[in-house]
Short mmCIF file of C-alpha atoms in Angstrom, two decimals:
data_model
loop_
_atom_site.label_atom_id
_atom_site.label_comp_id
_atom_site.label_asym_id
_atom_site.label_seq_id
_atom_site.Cartn_x
_atom_site.Cartn_y
_atom_site.Cartn_z
CA MET A 1 21.36 -10.78 -16.81
CA SER A 2 17.79 -9.41 -14.73
CA ALA A 3 15.49 -12.22 -13.21
CA LEU A 4 13.17 -9.80 -15.40
CA ALA A 5 14.47 -10.51 -18.81
CA ASN A 6 11.77 -12.36 -21.21
CA GLN A 7 9.59 -13.01 -18.31
CA PRO A 8 5.90 -12.41 -18.83
CA PHE A 9 3.65 -10.56 -16.99
CA PHE A 10 0.19 -9.00 -16.33
CA LYS A 11 -0.71 -5.74 -15.93
CA MET A 12 -3.10 -4.70 -13.56
CA ASN A 13 -5.15 -1.60 -11.11
CA GLY A 14 -7.13 -1.67 -8.15
CA LEU A 15 -9.09 1.23 -8.58
CA GLY A 16 -6.04 2.99 -10.50
CA ASN A 17 -3.33 1.66 -8.13
CA GLU A 18 -1.03 0.52 -11.10
CA ILE A 19 -0.14 -3.31 -10.21
CA VAL A 20 2.52 -5.43 -12.28
CA VAL A 21 2.60 -8.71 -11.10
CA VAL A 22 4.97 -11.43 -12.20
CA ASP A 23 5.70 -14.90 -10.87
CA LEU A 24 9.12 -15.71 -10.27
CA ARG A 25 7.63 -19.17 -8.51
CA GLY A 26 9.66 -21.94 -11.48
CA ALA A 27 12.73 -19.44 -11.30
CA PRO A 28 13.64 -17.19 -7.55
CA ASP A 29 15.54 -14.87 -8.55
CA LYS A 30 16.37 -11.98 -6.32
CA LEU A 31 15.29 -8.23 -8.27
CA THR A 32 17.59 -5.98 -7.36
CA ALA A 33 16.24 -1.86 -7.26
CA ALA A 34 17.74 -1.02 -10.57
CA ASP A 35 15.92 -4.11 -11.66
CA ALA A 36 12.06 -2.85 -10.55
CA ARG A 37 12.86 0.60 -11.76
CA ALA A 38 14.02 -0.04 -15.48
CA ALA A 39 10.90 -2.45 -15.84
CA ALA A 40 9.03 0.49 -14.51
CA ARG A 41 9.91 2.54 -17.47
CA PRO A 42 7.53 4.21 -20.48
CA GLU A 43 8.99 1.17 -22.23
CA GLY A 44 8.42 -1.74 -19.68
CA ALA A 45 5.41 -1.79 -17.61
CA PRO A 46 4.54 1.37 -15.56
CA PHE A 47 4.02 0.36 -12.17
CA ASP A 48 2.77 2.06 -9.12
CA GLN A 49 3.67 -1.44 -7.04
CA LEU A 50 5.55 -4.34 -8.91
CA MET A 51 4.51 -7.68 -6.77
CA VAL A 52 6.75 -10.37 -7.42
CA LEU A 53 5.52 -14.29 -6.52
CA TYR A 54 8.55 -16.52 -5.36
CA PRO A 55 8.16 -20.19 -3.76
CA PRO A 56 6.15 -20.48 -0.04
CA ARG A 57 8.62 -19.81 2.82
CA THR A 58 6.17 -21.07 5.02
CA PRO A 59 4.38 -24.65 5.23
CA GLY A 60 0.85 -24.10 4.90
CA THR A 61 0.87 -20.73 3.00
CA ASP A 62 0.91 -19.80 -1.23
CA ALA A 63 3.67 -17.78 -2.49
CA PHE A 64 6.31 -15.41 -0.75
CA VAL A 65 5.48 -12.03 -2.56
CA ARG A 66 8.15 -9.16 -2.26
CA ILE A 67 6.75 -5.53 -3.23
CA TYR A 68 8.71 -2.89 -4.76
CA ASN A 69 7.67 0.48 -5.73
CA THR A 70 8.53 2.91 -8.84
CA ASP A 71 11.69 4.21 -7.15
CA GLY A 72 13.07 0.47 -6.62
CA SER A 73 12.68 0.67 -2.97
CA GLU A 74 10.85 -2.20 -0.93
CA ALA A 75 7.47 -2.01 0.52
CA GLY A 76 6.16 -4.65 3.41
CA ALA A 77 2.37 -3.96 2.57
CA CYS A 78 -0.16 -3.04 -0.33
CA GLY A 79 -3.70 -3.99 -0.17
CA ASN A 80 -4.23 -3.00 -4.16
CA GLY A 81 -1.77 -5.00 -5.65
CA MET A 82 -2.48 -8.05 -3.29
CA ARG A 83 -6.16 -8.35 -4.24
CA CYS A 84 -4.62 -8.49 -7.51
CA VAL A 85 -1.89 -10.93 -7.04
CA ALA A 86 -4.71 -13.53 -4.84
CA ASP A 87 -7.07 -13.09 -8.22
CA ILE A 88 -4.70 -14.52 -10.57
CA VAL A 89 -3.92 -17.25 -7.61
CA PHE A 90 -7.64 -17.79 -6.75
CA ALA A 91 -7.96 -18.62 -10.72
CA GLU A 92 -4.91 -20.73 -11.22
CA THR A 93 -5.81 -22.50 -8.66
CA GLY A 94 -9.51 -23.05 -7.97
CA LYS A 95 -9.65 -21.74 -4.35
CA THR A 96 -11.86 -18.98 -2.35
CA ALA A 97 -9.09 -18.47 0.18
CA LEU A 98 -5.49 -17.84 0.23
CA THR A 99 -2.69 -17.27 2.75
CA PHE A 100 0.70 -14.90 1.35
CA GLU A 101 3.28 -14.16 2.70
CA THR A 102 4.74 -10.54 2.88
CA ARG A 103 8.09 -8.70 4.71
CA ALA A 104 4.75 -7.43 6.99
CA GLY A 105 3.74 -11.05 7.71
CA LEU A 106 1.53 -13.59 6.48
CA LEU A 107 -1.79 -12.55 4.63
CA ASN A 108 -4.88 -14.30 4.16
CA CYS A 109 -7.41 -13.44 0.70
CA TRP A 110 -10.96 -14.59 -0.06
CA LYS A 111 -12.38 -14.74 -3.21
CA GLY A 112 -16.19 -12.50 -3.21
CA ALA A 113 -19.21 -13.31 -3.91
CA GLU A 114 -18.76 -10.75 -6.88
CA PRO A 115 -16.03 -11.68 -10.21
CA LEU A 116 -13.06 -9.55 -9.74
CA VAL A 117 -13.82 -8.54 -5.69
CA SER A 118 -11.41 -9.93 -3.61
CA THR A 119 -11.27 -9.20 0.58
CA VAL A 120 -7.66 -9.30 1.94
CA ASP A 121 -6.74 -9.74 6.10
CA MET A 122 -4.51 -7.29 6.02
CA GLY A 123 -3.20 -7.73 9.92
CA ALA A 124 -3.65 -5.63 13.14
CA PRO A 125 -2.20 -1.87 12.91
CA LYS A 126 0.60 -1.04 14.66
CA PHE A 127 0.35 2.54 16.94
CA GLY A 128 3.52 2.63 19.09
CA TRP A 129 5.55 4.96 18.09
CA ARG A 130 8.60 2.53 17.76
CA ASP A 131 6.35 0.62 15.62
CA ILE A 132 5.58 3.18 12.57
CA PRO A 133 8.70 4.11 13.42
CA LEU A 134 9.20 7.42 13.91
CA ALA A 135 11.92 9.33 15.20
CA GLU A 136 11.17 9.95 17.96
CA GLU A 137 8.98 8.69 21.31
CA PHE A 138 5.34 9.90 21.35
CA ARG A 139 2.84 8.17 24.03
CA ASP A 140 -0.49 9.09 21.79
CA THR A 141 0.07 8.71 18.13
CA ARG A 142 -3.49 9.63 17.55
CA ALA A 143 -2.36 13.04 16.87
CA ILE A 144 1.57 13.65 16.96
CA GLU A 145 3.17 17.32 16.41
CA LEU A 146 3.88 17.65 13.17
CA GLN A 147 3.78 20.35 10.83
CA ILE A 148 4.32 21.90 7.60
CA GLY A 149 3.84 25.61 7.18
CA PRO A 150 3.99 29.50 9.32
CA ILE A 151 3.83 28.12 13.15
CA ASP A 152 0.89 30.33 13.63
CA ALA A 153 -0.63 29.70 10.49
CA PRO A 154 -0.06 25.49 9.35
CA ILE A 155 -1.13 24.18 6.10
CA LEU A 156 -1.09 20.75 7.62
CA HIS A 157 -0.52 19.74 11.35
CA SER A 158 -1.23 17.37 13.81
CA PRO A 159 -1.87 13.61 11.55
CA SER A 160 -2.37 10.45 13.29
CA VAL A 161 0.01 7.62 12.88
CA ALA A 162 0.05 4.08 12.35
CA SER A 163 1.92 1.34 10.77
CA MET A 164 0.09 -1.02 8.24
CA GLY A 165 3.08 -2.97 7.21
CA ASN A 166 4.61 0.42 6.28
CA PRO A 167 4.28 3.57 7.80
CA HIS A 168 1.40 6.17 7.15
CA ALA A 169 0.52 9.97 8.27
CA VAL A 170 -3.31 10.88 8.09
CA PHE A 171 -4.04 14.24 8.27
CA TRP A 172 -7.40 15.56 9.03
CA VAL A 173 -8.73 18.24 6.82
CA ASP A 174 -11.86 19.17 5.04
CA ASP A 175 -11.86 19.31 1.44
CA PRO A 176 -8.21 16.29 0.69
CA TRP A 177 -8.24 17.82 -3.00
CA ALA A 178 -8.01 21.60 -1.48
CA TYR A 179 -3.93 21.00 -1.58
CA ASP A 180 -1.00 20.80 -3.26
CA LEU A 181 -0.48 17.25 -2.31
CA GLU A 182 1.95 16.85 -5.00
CA LYS A 183 4.30 19.94 -3.80
CA ILE A 184 3.42 18.76 0.01
CA GLY A 185 3.28 15.01 -0.35
CA PRO A 186 7.56 14.74 -1.16
CA LEU A 187 7.99 17.16 1.79
CA LEU A 188 6.65 14.82 4.38
CA GLU A 189 7.65 11.69 3.10
CA ASN A 190 11.04 12.15 3.69
CA HIS A 191 10.73 14.42 7.06
CA PRO A 192 12.96 13.66 9.97
CA ILE A 193 10.30 12.18 11.93
CA PHE A 194 10.06 8.79 9.59
CA PRO A 195 13.16 7.49 9.31
CA ASP A 196 11.61 4.57 7.19
CA ARG A 197 9.86 7.70 5.61
CA ALA A 198 6.17 7.52 5.42
CA ASN A 199 2.49 7.87 2.87
CA ILE A 200 1.03 10.89 3.22
CA SER A 201 -3.00 10.91 3.56
CA LEU A 202 -5.20 14.10 2.99
CA ALA A 203 -8.79 12.59 5.00
CA ALA A 204 -12.01 14.61 5.33
CA VAL A 205 -15.19 12.86 7.21
CA THR A 206 -17.74 12.87 4.98
CA GLY A 207 -20.26 11.01 6.96
CA PRO A 208 -20.44 8.52 9.91
CA ASP A 209 -19.11 5.56 8.24
CA HIS A 210 -17.83 7.23 5.10
CA LEU A 211 -13.75 8.82 4.59
CA THR A 212 -12.63 10.53 1.57
CA VAL A 213 -8.92 10.46 0.90
CA ARG A 214 -5.73 11.15 -0.94
CA THR A 215 -2.35 9.77 -0.85
CA TRP A 216 0.89 10.37 -1.87
CA GLU A 217 2.64 6.79 -1.36
CA ARG A 218 6.32 6.18 -0.27
CA GLY A 219 8.12 5.12 -3.15
CA ALA A 220 5.54 5.75 -5.53
CA GLY A 221 4.17 9.58 -5.31
CA LEU A 222 0.59 10.60 -5.87
CA THR A 223 -2.07 7.31 -6.69
CA ARG A 224 -4.93 7.47 -7.39
CA ALA A 225 -5.34 4.68 -4.57
CA CYS A 226 -3.47 3.06 -1.96
CA GLY A 227 -5.18 0.33 0.40
CA SER A 228 -2.28 0.54 3.13
CA ALA A 229 -3.20 3.89 3.55
CA ALA A 230 -7.52 3.42 3.04
CA CYS A 231 -6.57 0.94 6.27
CA ALA A 232 -4.62 3.10 8.01
CA ALA A 233 -7.50 6.75 7.48
CA ALA A 234 -10.23 3.71 8.50
CA VAL A 235 -7.76 3.11 11.93
CA SER A 236 -7.15 6.34 12.71
CA ALA A 237 -10.47 7.80 12.11
CA ALA A 238 -12.17 5.16 14.60
CA ARG A 239 -9.43 4.99 17.03
CA THR A 240 -10.15 8.85 17.14
CA GLY A 241 -13.78 8.79 17.15
CA ARG A 242 -14.57 9.87 14.04
CA THR A 243 -16.19 7.44 12.61
CA GLY A 244 -16.86 3.57 13.95
CA ARG A 245 -14.45 0.67 13.04
CA SER A 246 -16.54 -0.08 9.34
CA VAL A 247 -16.02 2.58 7.13
CA ARG A 248 -16.03 3.04 3.53
CA VAL A 249 -13.30 4.86 2.18
CA THR A 250 -13.58 6.81 -1.16
CA LEU A 251 -10.28 7.51 -3.14
CA PRO A 252 -9.97 8.81 -6.78
CA GLY A 253 -9.62 5.60 -8.63
CA GLY A 254 -12.77 4.61 -6.32
CA ASP A 255 -14.11 3.01 -3.14
CA LEU A 256 -13.23 0.23 -0.75
CA VAL A 257 -14.90 -1.01 2.32
CA ILE A 258 -12.65 -0.94 5.47
CA ASP A 259 -13.18 -3.46 8.52
CA TRP A 260 -11.12 -3.39 11.79
CA ARG A 261 -12.35 -6.31 13.54
CA GLU A 262 -12.87 -6.07 17.01
CA ARG A 263 -11.90 -9.48 17.91
CA ASP A 264 -8.69 -9.52 16.87
CA ASP A 265 -7.96 -5.72 15.64
CA HIS A 266 -7.32 -7.43 11.81
CA VAL A 267 -8.66 -5.05 9.07
CA LEU A 268 -9.84 -6.39 6.36
CA MET A 269 -10.05 -4.04 3.18
CA THR A 270 -12.69 -5.30 0.13
CA GLY A 271 -12.54 -4.00 -3.44
CA PRO A 272 -12.36 -4.90 -6.94
CA VAL A 273 -9.69 -5.29 -9.45
CA GLU A 274 -9.24 -5.51 -12.92
CA TYR A 275 -7.06 -7.00 -15.44
CA GLU A 276 -5.37 -4.31 -18.25
CA ARG A 277 -3.25 -6.56 -20.11
CA GLU A 278 -0.84 -9.23 -20.50
CA GLY A 279 3.01 -8.73 -21.70
CA ARG A 280 6.72 -9.79 -21.44
CA PHE A 281 9.68 -7.53 -20.27
CA ASP A 282 12.06 -7.01 -23.34
CA PRO A 283 15.99 -7.76 -21.95
CA ALA A 284 17.06 -4.19 -23.39
CA LEU A 285 15.07 -2.83 -20.38
CA PHE A 286 17.62 -4.35 -18.21
CA ALA A 287 21.01 -3.63 -19.87
CA GLY A 288 23.69 -1.94 -17.67
CA ALA A 289 21.43 -2.86 -14.97
CA PRO A 290 23.27 -4.30 -11.85
CA ALA A 291 23.01 -8.69 -11.46
CA SER A 292 20.60 -10.16 -9.24
#
């Protein structure tokens, strides 16, 4: 039987990024990809990311968090999801600062001055082609040779690429809404240049400290908000001289504030979360799913 059977969950969102949080710290069974896919079904708790809490692996941390996409694949980072997790643990512990461990490393979170607002330290971005990763060498990842459409009139071209714990490609455009991202996104997500697939964003600079971004999220599809994509767009904008290191990023679901801290290159993401409902997974969802 799946570890999710009969488990309670929180359905939340970060700017419309649909998040489900499950606490398995008391029964730390690993989930399968089939478990995650089953949980995301309409009769379950549909999500963009499933955030699963496990007991801490590293002394001094508050929990180890595994992150699952709708298709059952695991993600290394999810900024909106981490804010949701943090808000639950803030309320549980009374703490105002937390440290979580994910596949991408340690992430620090701080409770904001306003209710349901918090800041997540997403760590330092990586720009090396092997670290992102890319399938071939590019010495300058501020703009790589990648395009979609006719050679002499590409629809999109020359994205900035970076890793924020997961791979991102940011295409600079005048209007992110002028493209059929639902059609283009899957093609670029699965392009051979990205051996681990990639999150695909369309970003417009709308001011010296303001970006507008839409994202096709790896393993989840078109999303109203992707926190790590907002971070990738912000650092790529600063790295290419389009903006400074502190920007407001407007996503379809709302705004995030991204600060790329100079002293250690860490990226700080500040934004809200919202509780939608609580529930419990019906064991029937997981009938036939491989055992965890």
